[in-house]
Coordinates of C-alpha atoms in Angstrom, one line a residue:
Chain A
M1 CA -16.7 7.3 58.0
A2 CA -15.8 5.5 54.8
I3 CA -16.6 6.6 51.3
V4 CA -18.5 3.8 49.5
N5 CA -19.2 3.3 45.8
L6 CA -21.9 0.9 44.9
P7 CA -22.6 -0.7 41.5
R8 CA -25.8 0.1 39.5
S9 CA -26.7 -3.6 39.4
L10 CA -26.8 -3.7 43.2
V11 CA -28.7 -0.5 44.0
T12 CA -31.5 -1.4 41.6
L13 CA -32.4 -4.5 43.7
F14 CA -33.9 -2.3 46.4
P15 CA -37.3 -0.5 46.3
A16 CA -35.8 2.7 47.8
P17 CA -32.4 2.4 46.2
P18 CA -29.3 3.7 48.0
P19 CA -27.2 6.3 46.2
R20 CA -24.3 5.1 44.1
H21 CA -21.9 7.1 46.3
L22 CA -22.3 7.6 50.0
E23 CA -20.5 7.9 53.3
L24 CA -21.1 5.4 56.1
P25 CA -19.7 5.0 59.6
A26 CA -17.6 1.8 59.7
A27 CA -14.3 0.8 61.2
T28 CA -14.1 -2.5 59.2
L29 CA -15.6 -4.0 56.0
E30 CA -17.8 -6.1 58.2
Q31 CA -19.2 -3.0 59.9
L32 CA -19.7 -1.3 56.6
I33 CA -21.8 -4.2 55.2
A34 CA -23.7 -4.3 58.5
E35 CA -24.5 -0.6 58.0
L36 CA -25.6 -1.2 54.5
E37 CA -27.8 -4.1 55.7
R38 CA -29.3 -1.8 58.4
Q39 CA -30.3 0.8 56.0
W40 CA -31.2 -1.5 53.1
P41 CA -32.3 -4.8 54.5
G42 CA -31.2 -7.7 52.4
M43 CA -28.0 -6.2 51.1
R44 CA -25.8 -8.4 53.2
D45 CA -27.2 -11.5 51.4
R46 CA -26.3 -9.9 48.0
L47 CA -22.7 -9.2 49.0
C48 CA -21.9 -12.1 51.4
E49 CA -22.3 -15.9 51.4
P50 CA -22.1 -18.4 54.1
G51 CA -18.9 -18.3 56.1
P52 CA -19.6 -15.4 56.2
Q53 CA -17.4 -14.3 53.3
I54 CA -17.6 -11.9 50.4
R55 CA -19.3 -13.5 47.5
Q56 CA -16.9 -15.1 45.0
H57 CA -17.8 -12.8 42.1
I58 CA -18.1 -9.6 44.1
N59 CA -14.9 -7.6 44.2
V60 CA -14.3 -5.1 47.1
F61 CA -11.5 -2.6 46.8
V62 CA -10.2 -0.5 49.7
D63 CA -8.1 2.4 48.5
G64 CA -7.5 0.6 45.3
V65 CA -6.5 -2.8 46.8
R66 CA -8.8 -5.8 46.4
E67 CA -9.8 -7.2 49.8
R68 CA -11.4 -10.5 50.7
E69 CA -11.3 -10.3 54.5
L70 CA -14.4 -8.8 56.2
S71 CA -12.1 -7.9 59.1
R72 CA -10.2 -5.4 57.0
A73 CA -9.9 -2.1 58.9
L74 CA -11.2 1.1 57.4
T75 CA -10.1 4.7 58.2
E76 CA -11.9 8.0 58.1
T77 CA -10.5 8.5 54.6
S78 CA -10.9 5.0 53.2
V79 CA -12.5 4.8 49.8
V80 CA -14.4 1.5 49.1
H81 CA -15.5 0.3 45.7
I82 CA -17.8 -2.6 45.4
I83 CA -17.6 -4.0 41.8
P84 CA -19.2 -7.1 40.4
A85 CA -16.7 -9.3 38.5
V86 CA -16.5 -8.6 34.8
S87 CA -17.7 -11.9 33.4
G88 CA -20.5 -13.8 31.7
G89 CA -22.0 -13.9 28.2
Chain B
M1 CA -66.7 -13.0 34.3
S2 CA -64.1 -12.8 31.5
K3 CA -60.7 -14.3 31.8
H4 CA -57.3 -13.7 30.3
I5 CA -54.2 -15.8 30.3
E6 CA -50.6 -15.0 31.3
L7 CA -47.7 -17.2 30.2
L8 CA -45.0 -16.7 32.8
V9 CA -41.6 -17.3 31.3
G10 CA -38.4 -17.6 33.2
T11 CA -35.2 -17.3 31.1
R12 CA -31.5 -17.2 31.5
K13 CA -31.7 -13.5 31.4
G14 CA -34.8 -12.3 33.2
A15 CA -38.5 -13.0 33.4
F16 CA -41.1 -12.3 30.8
I17 CA -44.9 -12.4 30.6
L18 CA -46.9 -13.2 27.5
D19 CA -50.5 -12.0 27.7
S20 CA -53.5 -13.1 25.7
D21 CA -57.3 -13.4 25.9
E22 CA -59.3 -16.6 26.1
A23 CA -59.0 -17.2 22.4
R24 CA -55.2 -17.5 22.8
R25 CA -54.4 -16.4 19.2
E26 CA -52.7 -13.0 19.7
W27 CA -50.0 -12.7 22.3
H28 CA -48.1 -9.7 23.7
V29 CA -44.7 -10.0 25.3
R30 CA -43.6 -7.8 28.2
G31 CA -40.4 -7.8 30.2
P32 CA -37.6 -8.5 30.9
Y33 CA -38.3 -8.4 34.7
C34 CA -36.2 -9.2 37.7
E35 CA -33.2 -7.1 36.6
T36 CA -32.4 -9.7 33.9
W37 CA -31.4 -12.2 36.6
P38 CA -31.4 -15.8 35.6
V39 CA -34.9 -17.1 36.5
H40 CA -35.4 -20.8 36.8
D41 CA -39.1 -20.6 37.7
L42 CA -41.8 -18.0 37.6
V43 CA -45.2 -18.7 39.1
R44 CA -48.5 -17.1 40.1
D45 CA -50.1 -17.9 43.4
P46 CA -53.7 -18.5 42.5
A47 CA -54.8 -17.6 46.0
D48 CA -53.9 -13.9 45.7
G49 CA -52.3 -13.3 42.3
T50 CA -48.8 -12.7 43.6
L51 CA -46.1 -13.4 41.2
Y52 CA -42.9 -15.1 42.4
A53 CA -39.7 -15.7 40.5
G54 CA -36.8 -17.8 41.7
G55 CA -33.3 -17.9 40.5
G56 CA -29.8 -16.9 41.2
S57 CA -27.3 -14.3 40.1
A58 CA -23.7 -15.3 39.5
W59 CA -22.8 -12.1 41.4
Y60 CA -25.4 -11.7 44.0
G61 CA -26.5 -15.2 44.8
P62 CA -29.9 -16.8 45.0
S63 CA -33.1 -14.9 45.7
V64 CA -36.9 -15.0 45.3
W65 CA -38.5 -12.1 43.6
R66 CA -42.1 -11.0 44.3
S67 CA -44.5 -8.8 42.5
D68 CA -47.9 -7.7 43.9
D69 CA -48.9 -5.7 40.8
D70 CA -48.7 -8.2 38.0
G71 CA -45.1 -7.6 37.2
A72 CA -45.0 -3.8 37.3
T73 CA -42.7 -3.7 40.3
W74 CA -40.6 -6.4 42.0
T75 CA -38.8 -6.9 45.3
Q76 CA -36.5 -9.7 46.2
S77 CA -35.4 -11.5 49.4
S78 CA -33.4 -14.4 50.4
E79 CA -33.6 -13.9 54.2
G80 CA -33.3 -17.4 55.8
L81 CA -32.5 -19.1 52.5
T82 CA -29.4 -20.7 53.8
Y83 CA -27.9 -23.9 55.1
G84 CA -26.1 -21.8 57.7
D85 CA -22.5 -20.5 57.8
D86 CA -21.2 -24.0 58.1
G87 CA -23.3 -25.5 55.4
P88 CA -23.0 -25.5 51.6
K89 CA -23.8 -22.3 49.9
I90 CA -27.1 -22.2 47.9
E91 CA -26.4 -21.6 44.2
T92 CA -29.9 -21.0 42.9
I93 CA -33.7 -21.6 43.2
W94 CA -35.0 -24.2 40.8
N95 CA -38.7 -24.4 41.7
L96 CA -41.3 -22.3 43.4
T97 CA -44.6 -23.9 44.4
P98 CA -47.4 -22.2 46.3
A99 CA -49.7 -24.6 48.2
H100 CA -51.9 -24.5 51.3
G101 CA -50.8 -20.9 52.1
V102 CA -47.1 -21.7 52.0
L103 CA -44.6 -20.9 49.3
Y104 CA -42.1 -23.8 48.8
A105 CA -38.7 -23.4 47.1
G106 CA -36.6 -26.2 45.8
V107 CA -32.9 -25.2 45.6
E108 CA -29.5 -26.3 44.5
P109 CA -27.7 -28.0 46.2
A110 CA -30.8 -30.0 46.8
G111 CA -33.0 -28.9 49.6
L112 CA -36.5 -27.6 50.4
F113 CA -37.4 -24.3 52.0
R114 CA -40.7 -22.8 53.0
S115 CA -42.0 -19.3 53.4
D116 CA -45.1 -18.5 55.4
D117 CA -45.0 -14.8 54.6
G118 CA -45.1 -14.6 50.8
G119 CA -41.4 -15.1 50.1
R120 CA -40.2 -12.4 52.5
T121 CA -38.5 -14.9 54.9
W122 CA -37.6 -18.5 54.6
S123 CA -37.0 -21.5 56.7
H124 CA -35.3 -24.8 55.9
V125 CA -37.4 -28.0 55.8
A126 CA -34.5 -29.8 57.4
G127 CA -36.0 -33.2 57.5
L128 CA -35.2 -33.9 53.8
R129 CA -31.5 -33.3 54.1
E130 CA -31.5 -35.4 57.3
H131 CA -32.5 -38.5 55.2
P132 CA -29.8 -41.2 55.7
S133 CA -29.1 -41.3 51.9
R134 CA -28.1 -37.6 51.8
P135 CA -24.3 -38.0 52.2
E136 CA -24.4 -40.2 49.0
W137 CA -26.3 -37.7 46.9
Q138 CA -24.4 -36.9 43.7
P139 CA -25.1 -34.1 41.3
G140 CA -26.3 -34.8 37.8
N141 CA -25.5 -32.8 34.7
G142 CA -27.7 -30.0 35.8
G143 CA -26.4 -30.0 39.3
L144 CA -27.8 -31.4 42.5
C145 CA -31.2 -29.7 42.3
L146 CA -34.5 -30.1 43.9
H147 CA -36.7 -29.2 40.9
S148 CA -40.1 -30.9 41.5
I149 CA -42.4 -30.1 44.3
A150 CA -45.8 -31.8 44.2
P151 CA -48.0 -31.0 47.2
H152 CA -51.0 -33.2 48.0
P153 CA -54.0 -31.2 46.9
T154 CA -55.9 -31.5 50.2
D155 CA -53.5 -32.8 52.8
P156 CA -50.9 -30.1 53.7
D157 CA -48.7 -32.6 55.5
R158 CA -48.2 -34.7 52.4
M159 CA -45.9 -33.9 49.6
W160 CA -43.6 -35.5 47.0
V161 CA -40.4 -33.9 45.7
G162 CA -38.0 -34.9 43.0
I163 CA -34.2 -34.4 43.0
S164 CA -32.1 -35.0 39.9
A165 CA -29.8 -38.0 40.1
V166 CA -31.3 -38.9 43.5
G167 CA -35.0 -39.6 43.0
A168 CA -38.4 -39.1 44.4
F169 CA -39.3 -38.7 48.1
E170 CA -42.6 -38.5 50.0
T171 CA -43.4 -36.9 53.3
T172 CA -46.6 -37.5 55.2
D173 CA -45.8 -35.5 58.3
G174 CA -45.2 -32.0 56.9
G175 CA -41.6 -32.5 56.0
K176 CA -40.2 -33.9 59.2
T177 CA -39.4 -37.3 57.7
W178 CA -39.2 -38.5 54.1
E179 CA -39.2 -41.8 52.4
L180 CA -37.8 -42.8 49.0
R181 CA -40.3 -43.5 46.2
N182 CA -38.4 -45.0 43.3
K183 CA -39.4 -48.7 43.0
G184 CA -39.9 -49.7 39.5
I185 CA -37.7 -46.9 38.0
R186 CA -34.8 -47.8 35.7
A187 CA -31.4 -46.2 36.2
D188 CA -29.4 -47.5 33.2
F189 CA -26.5 -45.3 34.1
M190 CA -26.0 -47.1 37.4
P191 CA -24.4 -50.5 38.1
E192 CA -26.6 -53.4 39.4
P193 CA -27.9 -53.9 41.9
L194 CA -29.7 -50.6 42.1
P195 CA -29.7 -48.8 45.4
E196 CA -32.9 -47.1 46.6
F197 CA -31.7 -43.8 45.3
G198 CA -29.6 -42.5 42.4
F199 CA -32.6 -42.3 40.1
C200 CA -32.7 -39.3 37.8
V201 CA -36.3 -37.9 38.0
H202 CA -36.6 -35.0 35.6
K203 CA -40.2 -33.9 36.3
L204 CA -42.7 -35.3 38.9
R205 CA -46.4 -34.4 38.9
V206 CA -49.3 -35.4 41.0
V207 CA -52.9 -35.7 39.6
T208 CA -55.0 -33.2 41.5
A209 CA -58.2 -35.1 41.2
H210 CA -56.6 -38.5 42.2
P211 CA -53.6 -37.7 44.3
E212 CA -52.5 -41.3 44.6
T213 CA -51.7 -41.1 40.9
L214 CA -48.3 -39.6 40.0
Y215 CA -46.5 -39.3 36.7
Q216 CA -42.8 -38.6 36.1
Q217 CA -40.5 -38.1 33.1
N218 CA -37.3 -39.6 34.1
H219 CA -33.8 -39.7 32.6
C220 CA -34.7 -43.3 31.7
G221 CA -38.3 -43.4 30.7
V222 CA -41.8 -42.1 31.5
Y223 CA -43.6 -43.6 34.5
R224 CA -46.9 -43.7 36.3
S225 CA -47.7 -44.7 39.9
D226 CA -51.1 -45.4 41.2
D227 CA -50.2 -45.8 44.9
G228 CA -48.6 -42.5 45.8
G229 CA -45.2 -43.4 44.4
R230 CA -44.6 -46.7 46.2
Q231 CA -44.5 -48.6 42.9
W232 CA -43.9 -47.1 39.5
T233 CA -44.9 -48.6 36.1
E234 CA -43.0 -47.7 33.0
I235 CA -45.2 -46.1 30.3
T236 CA -42.6 -45.1 27.8
G237 CA -44.2 -47.4 25.2
D238 CA -43.6 -46.3 21.6
L239 CA -42.3 -42.9 22.4
P240 CA -39.3 -42.1 20.1
S241 CA -37.0 -41.7 23.1
D242 CA -37.1 -42.5 26.8
F243 CA -35.3 -39.2 27.5
G244 CA -37.0 -35.9 28.1
F245 CA -37.4 -33.3 30.7
P246 CA -41.0 -31.8 31.1
M247 CA -44.3 -33.6 31.8
V248 CA -47.7 -32.0 32.2
I249 CA -51.1 -33.5 33.1
H250 CA -54.4 -32.3 31.6
P251 CA -56.3 -30.4 34.3
H252 CA -59.7 -31.9 33.6
D253 CA -58.8 -35.3 32.3
P254 CA -56.1 -37.0 34.4
K255 CA -55.8 -39.8 31.8
T256 CA -54.3 -37.3 29.4
I257 CA -50.6 -36.4 29.8
Y258 CA -48.0 -34.7 27.6
V259 CA -44.2 -35.2 27.3
I260 CA -41.5 -33.9 24.9
P261 CA -39.1 -36.6 24.1
L262 CA -35.6 -35.5 23.3
N263 CA -33.2 -37.6 21.2
G264 CA -31.1 -38.9 24.1
A265 CA -29.0 -38.0 27.0
D266 CA -25.7 -38.3 25.1
K267 CA -27.0 -37.2 21.6
G268 CA -27.4 -33.5 22.1
R269 CA -30.7 -33.5 24.1
H270 CA -32.8 -31.9 21.3
M271 CA -35.9 -32.8 19.3
T272 CA -35.5 -36.1 17.5
D273 CA -34.2 -35.7 13.9
G274 CA -34.6 -32.0 14.1
R275 CA -38.4 -32.3 14.0
A276 CA -40.3 -30.6 16.8
A277 CA -43.0 -32.7 18.4
V278 CA -45.1 -33.0 21.6
W279 CA -46.5 -36.4 22.5
R280 CA -49.8 -36.9 24.1
S281 CA -51.4 -39.9 25.8
R282 CA -55.2 -40.0 26.3
D283 CA -55.0 -43.3 28.2
R284 CA -52.6 -42.8 31.1
G285 CA -49.6 -43.7 29.0
D286 CA -50.8 -46.9 27.4
S287 CA -50.4 -45.3 24.0
W288 CA -49.0 -42.1 22.6
Q289 CA -49.9 -39.7 19.8
Q290 CA -47.4 -37.4 18.1
L291 CA -48.5 -33.8 17.8
I292 CA -46.7 -31.8 15.1
T293 CA -49.2 -29.6 13.3
G294 CA -47.8 -26.1 13.3
L295 CA -44.4 -27.1 14.8
P296 CA -41.2 -26.8 12.7
Q297 CA -40.3 -30.0 11.0
E298 CA -37.0 -29.2 9.5
H299 CA -33.7 -28.3 11.2
A300 CA -35.5 -27.7 14.5
Y301 CA -32.8 -28.8 17.0
L302 CA -34.8 -27.5 20.0
G303 CA -34.2 -28.3 23.6
V304 CA -37.0 -28.1 26.2
L305 CA -36.1 -28.1 29.9
R306 CA -37.9 -29.6 32.9
E307 CA -39.9 -26.5 33.9
A308 CA -40.6 -25.3 30.4
M309 CA -43.9 -26.9 29.6
S310 CA -47.3 -26.0 31.0
I311 CA -51.0 -26.4 30.4
D312 CA -53.7 -23.9 31.2
S313 CA -57.1 -24.4 32.9
F314 CA -59.5 -23.3 30.3
D315 CA -62.3 -25.8 29.4
R316 CA -60.3 -26.8 26.4
P317 CA -56.8 -26.3 27.8
G318 CA -53.9 -24.8 25.9
V319 CA -50.5 -26.4 26.0
Y320 CA -47.3 -24.4 25.9
F321 CA -43.5 -25.0 25.8
G322 CA -40.4 -22.9 25.7
T323 CA -37.1 -23.7 24.2
S324 CA -33.4 -23.4 25.0
T325 CA -33.2 -21.2 21.9
G326 CA -35.7 -18.6 23.0
Q327 CA -39.0 -19.7 21.3
V328 CA -42.3 -20.1 23.0
F329 CA -44.9 -22.3 21.2
G330 CA -48.5 -22.7 22.2
S331 CA -51.6 -24.7 21.3
A332 CA -55.1 -23.5 22.2
D333 CA -56.7 -26.9 21.5
E334 CA -54.9 -29.4 23.7
G335 CA -52.0 -29.8 21.4
D336 CA -53.8 -30.5 18.1
H337 CA -52.5 -27.2 16.4
W338 CA -49.5 -25.1 17.4
Q339 CA -48.2 -21.6 16.7
L340 CA -45.1 -19.7 17.6
L341 CA -46.0 -17.2 20.3
A342 CA -42.6 -15.6 20.9
D343 CA -39.2 -15.8 19.3
F344 CA -35.8 -14.4 20.1
L345 CA -36.2 -14.5 23.9
P346 CA -33.2 -15.6 26.0
A347 CA -32.9 -19.3 26.6
V348 CA -36.2 -20.4 28.2
W349 CA -36.0 -22.2 31.5
S350 CA -39.6 -22.2 32.6
V351 CA -43.1 -21.7 31.3
E352 CA -46.2 -21.5 33.6
A353 CA -49.7 -20.8 32.3
A354 CA -51.9 -18.8 34.6
V355 CA -55.6 -18.1 33.8
V356 CA -56.6 -14.9 35.5
E357 CA -60.2 -13.7 36.1
D358 CA -60.7 -10.0 35.0

């Protein structure tokens, strides 16, 4: 299991929105996003772009460290934060 | 049966709807919708009343929004809206056009997608990007965007599209193959001799009642074709500028067309001399009439983008445009008199008039 924190601007895109904080079974970031996609279809497209890779302006932190690789391993106690980049006007 | 009108407005920060009755004097603004995502186009499918909004978030990518309840609730999907993991990433949706039971999407970088299930899933109309000219397509100032989709009104296999800085194409086989349709168009920004592509169409429209007649506002002039786009004739005439973005056709009189000239590609791209004006031709572009009554005539440095003008389908149609500074102007009498319908909106990217039966 990994503990996942989702941003408000992401969860509001779905008719039955996921909670902002949840636990999901996943051994890698890729599996984590696959599980999000399974439960909330369409979420993968919001987080990943062709490659596949994490979208340029989506930041994913694992235990406080920014990660870009979907293959990043997760542990039972991993805490994942998905945070849109602070930008715009 | 009574009717009302909805002005569907896409902006840099969300979608809005302006409601009015047939008199079109009092307007009510509602929104923002679509989670304040940038919305390049907002349309209503006349077949079933579904609203569709297309755009792209800097964070979450491109998507098409759908509302089955006139804007009260929305869902979004981009399933299938991709050139694949090895292809370029799609930045945004520029145009949505429902026709013949299909919803088409024009995207950036330029390509055409279709949805046969109301925007829930998408498939690439790959034939267009298989055109031999595609490796040479170069983006214009607004990006390499497919912004105009003009379906033939009765033949679902026939369609024209417009791509900025590339030009117009036609398919007659449902999108499998495409041919360039740019003869007679100027491209003053290109060296001679002109190739068959590299023409900066800004808005392409087909006349519903006479689908061999097309009009386009181009980076370099206004044009008409009477043979399905095979040959174009310039009709810029005495317009104050050959540069502008939008173009609309009167729904009941195809000889009547409207454009909004801007002062020039390299001069700020706003209303000439700070005076707002729409120009109308009643004779297929042979002559033009300036329409200014009710529009600001001092310090009005307004910009109007390609999707931001529309005309409704009432017996005496109303004409509408939105500005890059957040105003929406409208005329209930074919452009003779104008009023400000909304102000202080985000930058307006699209305006679509939809007459709805109550």
